[in-house]
Tab-separated table of C-alpha atoms in Angstrom:
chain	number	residue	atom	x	y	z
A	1	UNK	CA	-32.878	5.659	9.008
A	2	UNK	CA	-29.583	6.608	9.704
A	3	UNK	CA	-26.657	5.562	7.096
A	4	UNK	CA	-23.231	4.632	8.783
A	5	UNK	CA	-20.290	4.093	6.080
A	6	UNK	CA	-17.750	1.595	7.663
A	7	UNK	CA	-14.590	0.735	5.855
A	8	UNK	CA	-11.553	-1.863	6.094
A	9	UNK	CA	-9.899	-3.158	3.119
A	10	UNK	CA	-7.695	-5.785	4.410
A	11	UNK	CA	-6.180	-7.907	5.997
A	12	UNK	CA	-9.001	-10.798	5.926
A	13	UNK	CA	-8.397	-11.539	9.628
A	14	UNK	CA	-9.546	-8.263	10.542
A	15	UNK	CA	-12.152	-7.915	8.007
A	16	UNK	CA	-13.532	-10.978	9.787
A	17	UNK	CA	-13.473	-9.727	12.495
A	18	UNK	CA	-15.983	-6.958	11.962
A	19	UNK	CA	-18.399	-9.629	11.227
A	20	UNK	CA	-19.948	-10.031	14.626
A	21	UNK	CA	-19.867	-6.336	15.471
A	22	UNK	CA	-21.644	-5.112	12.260
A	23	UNK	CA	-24.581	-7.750	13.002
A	24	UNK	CA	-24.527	-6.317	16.462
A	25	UNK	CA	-24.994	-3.101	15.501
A	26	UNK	CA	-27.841	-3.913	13.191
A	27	UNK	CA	-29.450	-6.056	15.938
A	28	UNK	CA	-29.714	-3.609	18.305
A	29	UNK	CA	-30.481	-0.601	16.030
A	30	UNK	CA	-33.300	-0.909	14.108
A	31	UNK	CA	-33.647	2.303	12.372
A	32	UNK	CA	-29.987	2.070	11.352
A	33	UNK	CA	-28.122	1.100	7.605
A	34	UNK	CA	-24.442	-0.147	7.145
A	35	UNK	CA	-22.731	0.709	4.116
A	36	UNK	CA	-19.401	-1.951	4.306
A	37	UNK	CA	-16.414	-0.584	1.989
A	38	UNK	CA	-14.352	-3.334	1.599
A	39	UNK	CA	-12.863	-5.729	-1.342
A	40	UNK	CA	-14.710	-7.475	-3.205
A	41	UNK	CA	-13.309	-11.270	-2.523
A	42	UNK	CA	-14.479	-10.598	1.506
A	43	UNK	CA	-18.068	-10.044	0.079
A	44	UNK	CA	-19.244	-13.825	1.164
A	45	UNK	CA	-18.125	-12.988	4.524
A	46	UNK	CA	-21.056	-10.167	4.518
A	47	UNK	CA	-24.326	-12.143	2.387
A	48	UNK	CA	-27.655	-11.712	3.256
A	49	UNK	CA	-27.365	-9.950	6.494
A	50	UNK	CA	-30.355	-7.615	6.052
A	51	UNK	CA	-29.663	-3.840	6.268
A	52	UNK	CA	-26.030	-4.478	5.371
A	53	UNK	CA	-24.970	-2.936	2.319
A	54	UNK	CA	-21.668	-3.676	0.475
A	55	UNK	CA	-19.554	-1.375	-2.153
A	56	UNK	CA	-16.373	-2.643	-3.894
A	57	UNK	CA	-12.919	-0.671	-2.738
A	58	UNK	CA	-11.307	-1.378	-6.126
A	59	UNK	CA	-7.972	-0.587	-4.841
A	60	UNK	CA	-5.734	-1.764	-7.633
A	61	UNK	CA	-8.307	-0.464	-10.235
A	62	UNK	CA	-10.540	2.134	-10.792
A	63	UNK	CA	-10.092	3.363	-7.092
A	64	UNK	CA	-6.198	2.894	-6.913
A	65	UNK	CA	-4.592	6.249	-6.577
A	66	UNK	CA	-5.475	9.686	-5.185
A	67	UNK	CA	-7.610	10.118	-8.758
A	68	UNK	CA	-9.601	6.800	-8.090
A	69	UNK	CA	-10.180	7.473	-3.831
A	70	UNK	CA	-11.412	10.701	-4.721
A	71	UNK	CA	-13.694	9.229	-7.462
A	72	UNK	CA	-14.891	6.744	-4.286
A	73	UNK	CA	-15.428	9.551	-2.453
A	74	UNK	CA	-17.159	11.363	-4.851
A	75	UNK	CA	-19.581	8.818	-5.374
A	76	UNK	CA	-20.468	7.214	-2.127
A	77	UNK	CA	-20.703	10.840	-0.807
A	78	UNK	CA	-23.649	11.233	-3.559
A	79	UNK	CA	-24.996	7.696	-3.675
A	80	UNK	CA	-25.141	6.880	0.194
A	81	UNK	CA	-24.485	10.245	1.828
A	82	UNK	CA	-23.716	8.670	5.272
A	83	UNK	CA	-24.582	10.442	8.647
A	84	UNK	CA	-21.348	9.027	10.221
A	85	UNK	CA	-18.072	7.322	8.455
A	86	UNK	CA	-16.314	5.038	10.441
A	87	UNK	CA	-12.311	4.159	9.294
A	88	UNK	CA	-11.489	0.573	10.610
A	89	UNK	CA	-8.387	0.437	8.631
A	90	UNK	CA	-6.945	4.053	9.957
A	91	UNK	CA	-3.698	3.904	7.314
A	92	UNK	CA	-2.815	5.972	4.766
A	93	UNK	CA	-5.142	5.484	1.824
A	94	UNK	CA	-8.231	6.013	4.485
A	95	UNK	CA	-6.595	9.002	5.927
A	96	UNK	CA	-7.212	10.659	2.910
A	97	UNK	CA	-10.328	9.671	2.464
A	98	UNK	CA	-11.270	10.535	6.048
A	99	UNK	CA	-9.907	13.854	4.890
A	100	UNK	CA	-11.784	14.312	1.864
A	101	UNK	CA	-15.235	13.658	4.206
A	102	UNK	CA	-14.613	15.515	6.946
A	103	UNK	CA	-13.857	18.762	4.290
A	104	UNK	CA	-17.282	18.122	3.325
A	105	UNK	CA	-18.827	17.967	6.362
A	106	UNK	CA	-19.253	14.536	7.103
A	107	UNK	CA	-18.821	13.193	10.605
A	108	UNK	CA	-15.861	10.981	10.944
A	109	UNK	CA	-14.874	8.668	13.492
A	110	UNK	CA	-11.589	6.600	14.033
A	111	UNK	CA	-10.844	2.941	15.252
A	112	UNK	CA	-8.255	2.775	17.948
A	113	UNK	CA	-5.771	0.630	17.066
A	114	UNK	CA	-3.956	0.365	20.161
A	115	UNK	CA	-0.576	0.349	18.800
A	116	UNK	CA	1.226	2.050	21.531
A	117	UNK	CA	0.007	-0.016	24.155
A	118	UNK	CA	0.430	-3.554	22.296
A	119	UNK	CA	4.431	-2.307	21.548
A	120	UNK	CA	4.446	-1.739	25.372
A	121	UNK	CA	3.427	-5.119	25.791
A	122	UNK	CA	5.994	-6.730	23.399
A	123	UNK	CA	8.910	-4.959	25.257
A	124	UNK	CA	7.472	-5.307	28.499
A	125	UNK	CA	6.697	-9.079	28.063
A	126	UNK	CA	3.545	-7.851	30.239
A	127	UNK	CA	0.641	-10.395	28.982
A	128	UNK	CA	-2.225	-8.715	30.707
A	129	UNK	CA	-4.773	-8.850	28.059
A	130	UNK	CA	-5.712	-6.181	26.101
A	131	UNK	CA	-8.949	-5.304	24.541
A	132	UNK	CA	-9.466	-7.148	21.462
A	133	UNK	CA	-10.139	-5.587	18.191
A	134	UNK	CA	-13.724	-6.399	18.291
A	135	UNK	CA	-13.562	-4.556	21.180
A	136	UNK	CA	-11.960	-1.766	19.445
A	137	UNK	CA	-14.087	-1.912	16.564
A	138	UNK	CA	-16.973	-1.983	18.996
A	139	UNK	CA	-15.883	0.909	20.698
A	140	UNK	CA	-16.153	2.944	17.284
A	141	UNK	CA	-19.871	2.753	17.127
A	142	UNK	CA	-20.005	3.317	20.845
A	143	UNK	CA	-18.603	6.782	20.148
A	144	UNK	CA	-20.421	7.601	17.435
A	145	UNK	CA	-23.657	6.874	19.327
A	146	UNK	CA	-24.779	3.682	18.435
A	147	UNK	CA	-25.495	0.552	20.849
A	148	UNK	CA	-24.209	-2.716	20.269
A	149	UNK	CA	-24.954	-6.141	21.428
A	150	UNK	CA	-22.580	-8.694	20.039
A	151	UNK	CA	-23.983	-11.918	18.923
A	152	UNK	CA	-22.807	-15.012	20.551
A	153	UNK	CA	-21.413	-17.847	18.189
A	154	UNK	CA	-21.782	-19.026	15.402
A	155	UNK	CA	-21.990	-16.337	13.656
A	156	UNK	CA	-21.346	-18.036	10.613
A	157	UNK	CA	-24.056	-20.611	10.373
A	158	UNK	CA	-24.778	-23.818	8.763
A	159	UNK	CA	-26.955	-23.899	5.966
A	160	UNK	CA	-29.098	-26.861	4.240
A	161	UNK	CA	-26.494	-25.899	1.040
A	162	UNK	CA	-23.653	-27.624	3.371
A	163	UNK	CA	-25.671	-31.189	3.126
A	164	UNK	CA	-24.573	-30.805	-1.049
A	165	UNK	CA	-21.059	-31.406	0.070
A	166	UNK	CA	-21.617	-35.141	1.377
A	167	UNK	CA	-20.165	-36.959	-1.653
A	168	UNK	CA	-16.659	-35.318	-1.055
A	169	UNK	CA	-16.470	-36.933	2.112
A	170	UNK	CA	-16.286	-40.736	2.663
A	171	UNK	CA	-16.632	-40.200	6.932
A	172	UNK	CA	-19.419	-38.095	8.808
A	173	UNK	CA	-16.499	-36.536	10.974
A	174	UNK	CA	-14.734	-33.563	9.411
A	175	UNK	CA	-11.228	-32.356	11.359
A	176	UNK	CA	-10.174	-29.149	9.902
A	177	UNK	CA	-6.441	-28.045	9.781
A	178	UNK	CA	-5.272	-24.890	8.655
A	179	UNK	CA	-1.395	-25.071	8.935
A	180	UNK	CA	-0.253	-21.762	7.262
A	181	UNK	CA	-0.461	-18.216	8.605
A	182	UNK	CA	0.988	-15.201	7.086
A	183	UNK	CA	4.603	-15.045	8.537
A	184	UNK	CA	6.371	-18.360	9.199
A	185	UNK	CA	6.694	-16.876	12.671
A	186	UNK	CA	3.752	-17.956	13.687
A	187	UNK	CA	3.829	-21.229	11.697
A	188	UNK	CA	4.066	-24.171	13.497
A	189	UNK	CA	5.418	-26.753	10.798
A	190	UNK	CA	4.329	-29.365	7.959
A	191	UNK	CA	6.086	-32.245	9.590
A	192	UNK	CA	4.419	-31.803	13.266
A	193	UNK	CA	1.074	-31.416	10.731
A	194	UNK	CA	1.529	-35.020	9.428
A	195	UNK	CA	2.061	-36.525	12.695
A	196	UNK	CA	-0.686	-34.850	14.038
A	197	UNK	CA	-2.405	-36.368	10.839
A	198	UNK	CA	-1.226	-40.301	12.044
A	199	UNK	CA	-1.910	-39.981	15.242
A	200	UNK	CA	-5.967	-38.852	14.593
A	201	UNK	CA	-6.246	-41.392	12.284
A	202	UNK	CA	-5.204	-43.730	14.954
A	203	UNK	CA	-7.987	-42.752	16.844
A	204	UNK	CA	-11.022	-41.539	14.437
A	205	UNK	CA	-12.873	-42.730	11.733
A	206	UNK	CA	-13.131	-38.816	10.181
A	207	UNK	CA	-11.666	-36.601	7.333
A	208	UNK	CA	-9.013	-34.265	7.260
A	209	UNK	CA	-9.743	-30.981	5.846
A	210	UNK	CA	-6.858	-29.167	5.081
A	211	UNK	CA	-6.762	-24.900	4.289
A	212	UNK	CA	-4.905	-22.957	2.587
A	213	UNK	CA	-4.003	-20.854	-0.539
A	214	UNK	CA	-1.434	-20.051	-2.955
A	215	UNK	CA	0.484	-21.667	-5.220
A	216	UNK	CA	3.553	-22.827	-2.731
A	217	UNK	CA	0.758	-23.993	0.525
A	218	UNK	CA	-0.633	-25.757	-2.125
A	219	UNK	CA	1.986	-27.760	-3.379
A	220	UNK	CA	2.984	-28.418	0.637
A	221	UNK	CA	-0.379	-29.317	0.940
A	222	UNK	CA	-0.991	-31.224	-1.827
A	223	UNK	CA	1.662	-33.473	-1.165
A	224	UNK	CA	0.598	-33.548	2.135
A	225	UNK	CA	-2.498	-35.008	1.908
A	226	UNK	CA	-1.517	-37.672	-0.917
A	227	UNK	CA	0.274	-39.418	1.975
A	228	UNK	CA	-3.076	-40.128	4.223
A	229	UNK	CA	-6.378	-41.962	2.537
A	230	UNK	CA	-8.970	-39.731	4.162
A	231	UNK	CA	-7.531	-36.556	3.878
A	232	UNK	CA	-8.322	-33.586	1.203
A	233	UNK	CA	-7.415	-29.790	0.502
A	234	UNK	CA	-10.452	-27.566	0.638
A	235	UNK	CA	-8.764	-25.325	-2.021
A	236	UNK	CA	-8.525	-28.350	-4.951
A	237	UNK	CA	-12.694	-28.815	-4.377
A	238	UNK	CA	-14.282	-25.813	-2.449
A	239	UNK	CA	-14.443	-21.870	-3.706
A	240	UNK	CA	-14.206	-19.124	-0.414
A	241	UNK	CA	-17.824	-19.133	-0.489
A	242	UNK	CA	-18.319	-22.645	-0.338
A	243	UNK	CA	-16.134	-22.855	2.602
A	244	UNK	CA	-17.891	-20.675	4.493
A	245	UNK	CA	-20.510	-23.204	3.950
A	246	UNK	CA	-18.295	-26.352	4.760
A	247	UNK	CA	-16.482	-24.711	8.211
A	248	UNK	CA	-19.309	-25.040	10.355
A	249	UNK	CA	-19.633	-28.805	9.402
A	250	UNK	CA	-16.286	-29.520	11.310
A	251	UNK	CA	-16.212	-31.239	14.182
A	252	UNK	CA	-13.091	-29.276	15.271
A	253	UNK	CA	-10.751	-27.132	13.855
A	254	UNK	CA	-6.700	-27.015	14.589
A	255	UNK	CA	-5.300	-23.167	12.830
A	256	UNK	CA	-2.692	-21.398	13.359
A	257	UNK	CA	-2.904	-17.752	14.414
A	258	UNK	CA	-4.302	-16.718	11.329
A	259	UNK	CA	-7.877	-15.942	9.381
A	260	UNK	CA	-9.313	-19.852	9.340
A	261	UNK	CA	-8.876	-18.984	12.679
A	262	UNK	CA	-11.676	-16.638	12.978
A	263	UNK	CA	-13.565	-17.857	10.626
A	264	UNK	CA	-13.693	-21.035	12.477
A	265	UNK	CA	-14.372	-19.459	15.632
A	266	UNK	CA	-17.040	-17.295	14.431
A	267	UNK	CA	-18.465	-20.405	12.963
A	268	UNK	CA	-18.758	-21.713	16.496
A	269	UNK	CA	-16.297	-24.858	15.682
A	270	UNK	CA	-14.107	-25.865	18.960
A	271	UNK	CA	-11.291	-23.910	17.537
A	272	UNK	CA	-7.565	-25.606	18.858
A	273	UNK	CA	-5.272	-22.228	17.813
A	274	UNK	CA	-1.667	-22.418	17.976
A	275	UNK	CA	0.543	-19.436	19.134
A	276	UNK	CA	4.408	-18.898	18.400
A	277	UNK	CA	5.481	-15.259	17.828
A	278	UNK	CA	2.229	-13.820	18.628
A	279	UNK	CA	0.012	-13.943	21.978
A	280	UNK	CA	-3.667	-13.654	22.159
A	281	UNK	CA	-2.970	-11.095	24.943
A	282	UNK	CA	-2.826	-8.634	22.305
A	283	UNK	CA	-5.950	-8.679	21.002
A	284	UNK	CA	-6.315	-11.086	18.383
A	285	UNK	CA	-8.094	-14.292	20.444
A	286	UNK	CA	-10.427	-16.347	18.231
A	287	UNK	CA	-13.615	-15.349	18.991
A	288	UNK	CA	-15.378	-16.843	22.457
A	289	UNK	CA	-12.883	-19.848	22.556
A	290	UNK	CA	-11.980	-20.836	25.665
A	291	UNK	CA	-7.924	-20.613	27.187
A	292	UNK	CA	-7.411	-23.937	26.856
A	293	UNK	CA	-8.126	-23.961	23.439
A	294	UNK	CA	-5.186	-21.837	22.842
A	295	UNK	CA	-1.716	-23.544	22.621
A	296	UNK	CA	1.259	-22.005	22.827
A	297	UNK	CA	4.065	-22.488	24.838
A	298	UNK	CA	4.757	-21.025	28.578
A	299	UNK	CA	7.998	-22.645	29.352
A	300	UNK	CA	11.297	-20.927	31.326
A	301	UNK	CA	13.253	-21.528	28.077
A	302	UNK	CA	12.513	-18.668	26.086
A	303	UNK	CA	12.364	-14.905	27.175
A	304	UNK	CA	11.903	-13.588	24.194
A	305	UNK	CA	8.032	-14.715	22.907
A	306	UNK	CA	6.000	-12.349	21.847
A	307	UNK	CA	8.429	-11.079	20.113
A	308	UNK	CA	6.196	-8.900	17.827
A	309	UNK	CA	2.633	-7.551	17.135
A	310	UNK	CA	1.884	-9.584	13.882
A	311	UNK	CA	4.274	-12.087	13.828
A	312	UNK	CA	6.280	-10.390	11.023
A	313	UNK	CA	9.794	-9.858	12.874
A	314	UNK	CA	12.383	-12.488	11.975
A	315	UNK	CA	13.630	-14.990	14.823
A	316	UNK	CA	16.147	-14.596	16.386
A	317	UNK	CA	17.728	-17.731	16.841
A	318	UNK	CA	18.863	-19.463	13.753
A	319	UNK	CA	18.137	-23.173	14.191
A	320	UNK	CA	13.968	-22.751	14.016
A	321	UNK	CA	11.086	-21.258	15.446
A	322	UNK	CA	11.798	-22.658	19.315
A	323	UNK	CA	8.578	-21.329	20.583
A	324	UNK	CA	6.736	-23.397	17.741
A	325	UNK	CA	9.292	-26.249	17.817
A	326	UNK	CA	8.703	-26.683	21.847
A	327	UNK	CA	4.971	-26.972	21.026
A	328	UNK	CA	4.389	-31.313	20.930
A	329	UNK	CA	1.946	-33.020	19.070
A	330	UNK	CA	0.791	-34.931	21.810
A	331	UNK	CA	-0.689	-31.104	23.391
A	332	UNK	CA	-2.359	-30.317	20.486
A	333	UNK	CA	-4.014	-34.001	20.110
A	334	UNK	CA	-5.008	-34.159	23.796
A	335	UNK	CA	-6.819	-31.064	23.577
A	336	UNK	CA	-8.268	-32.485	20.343
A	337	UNK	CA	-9.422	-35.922	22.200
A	338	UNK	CA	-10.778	-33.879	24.811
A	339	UNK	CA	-12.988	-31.691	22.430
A	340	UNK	CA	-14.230	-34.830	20.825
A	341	UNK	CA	-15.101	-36.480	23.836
A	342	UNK	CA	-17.065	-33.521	25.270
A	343	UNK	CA	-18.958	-33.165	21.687
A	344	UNK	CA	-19.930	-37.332	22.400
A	345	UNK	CA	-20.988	-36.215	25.672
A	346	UNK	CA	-23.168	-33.499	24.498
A	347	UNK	CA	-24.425	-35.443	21.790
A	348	UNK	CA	-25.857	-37.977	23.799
A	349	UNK	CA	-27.006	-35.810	26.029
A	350	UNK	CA	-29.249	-34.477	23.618
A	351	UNK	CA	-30.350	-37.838	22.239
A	352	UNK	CA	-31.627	-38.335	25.766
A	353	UNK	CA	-33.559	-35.058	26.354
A	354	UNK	CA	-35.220	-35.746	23.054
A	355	UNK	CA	-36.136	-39.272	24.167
A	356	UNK	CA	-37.122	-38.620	27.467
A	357	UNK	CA	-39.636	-35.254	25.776
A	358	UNK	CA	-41.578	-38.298	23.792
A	359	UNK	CA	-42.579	-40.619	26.713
């Protein structure tokens, strides 16, 4: 068997994003192991794929520090002794231990990040799409000699745990809606949240899910969904895990650009993302969605959008986010009605192939 150590600490977007290309690599190598370095609170992402093993990066413990990565080092190096090490983060902390492998021998192989060509595309405004970072991450094993056949969705699957979650829920219909992404940048706002909110409920007999963390999304989202009967935060009832069991149960998702993203799209939900500072051109796409899933504003009124990588570069007009602001609800709840009405469709589509197999 060969032994491939793979790491990436952070940030959970892109740690989910190695989801689909790890089982890939296991399914089409069967005389292969993965050894996943990563932190800890991402192990649910990574349970019970077979031939996947996981180690804790302790990185503000007993691994923080040169003292503690060369401790890591020490031990995986002993424990697994991998035939190939592949660095998915690529910053400073696995430089060095890249560096501490390769002085021992090891084979060591680098993601490419792309980072030239996606600050290109910022300056450039040029939106021809560039290969995404599961195509980057893909690429890796390519290299280092291993074939890959990436699954199609959902990756993340329903299991017969997710039936438990039934007394929560007062409507079969669940409408997930993550609002919050890391920089406000790419946040399109609480208040066009709410009327989005009204405006289902107009519509549908469901349940609004509502993600997030922290203490101040919370609070926003808190008193957010005190203000609509049928609508709950997965954070006040549901641990990480137990979302991972509860996402695939939605009906349809609404996210920012941000990691409910992914995980809904890996999920295989109809994932409605919505794009302010940052462009799916450059990489980051939710996972097989279609375009038209992807909302974000095209317009002759701004020049300036993307204006960044990440979303992490201030705005530079004073009054709001425009490219969010210029973003209506009534877009994002057509595409939703749409969605909805194709999943009828379907549905009774497959109530008729079912009847029609018993006469």
């Amino acid at each position: 068997m060969s032994r491939i150590l793979v790491y990436r600490f952070s940030a959970m977007g892109d740690v989910i994003l190695l989801l689909p290309v790890l089982k890939g690599v296991l399914d089409a190598n069967a005389d292969v192991d993965i050894y996943l370095l990563t932190q800890s609170r991402f192990f649910p992402l990574f349970q019970n794929i077979k031939r996947l093993y996981l180690i804790e990066a302790d990185l503000k413990g007993q691994h923080s520090g040169t003292l503690g990565l060369i401790n890591l080092y020490r031990k995986i190096s002993l424990d697994v002794r991998p035939d190939v090490v592949i660095d998915m983060h690529c910053v400073v902390r696995t430089y060095f231990l890249d560096m501490l492998f390769r002085i021992s021998g090891f084979r060591v192989i680098n993601f490419s990040k792309g980072t030239f060509r996606k600050k290109l595309s910022i300056r450039s405004k040029s939106l021809e799409p560039l290969p995404s970072t599961i195509d980057r991450y893909s690429a890796a094993f390519i290299k280092a000699g291993f074939k890959i056949n990436l699954p199609e969705p959902p990756v993340i699957k329903k299991t017969i745990v997710s039936a438990g979650f039934g007394h929560i829920f007062n409507q079969s219909m669940l409408i997930g809606i993550a609002p919050f992404a890391m920089h406000k940048q790419k946040v399109w706002g609480i208040d066009k949240v709410e009327k989005l909110i009204a405006e289902i409920n107009k519509t549908y007999d469901s349940n609004i899910v509502l993600f997030g963390g922290g203490i101040s999304e919370l609070e926003i989202l808190n008193m957010t969904a005190s203000k609509f009967p049928n609508c709950i935060v997965s954070a006040n009832h549901f641990s990480f895990t137990d979302e991972l069991e509860l996402i695939p149960m939605l009906a349809v998702m609404v996210s920012m650009d941000s990691a409910n993203m992914h995980l809904a799209s890996m999920a295989g939900v109809p994932t409605i993302s919505i794009w302010g500072a940052t462009h799916p051109a450059l990489g980051f796409a939710p996972y097989r969605q279609p375009d038209e899933n992807m909302i974000q504003y095209n317009g002759d009124k701004l020049s300036c959008r993307p204006c960044s990588v990440y979303g992490n570069k201030k705005c530079i007009y004073s009054d709001g986010i425009r490219c969010m602001e210029y973003i209506p609800v009534d877009t994002v709840l057509q595409r939703i009605h749409q969605i909805l009405s194709d999943n009828l469709i379907e549905s009774i589509q497959k109530v008729d192939d079912q009847t029609s197999k018993t006469f």
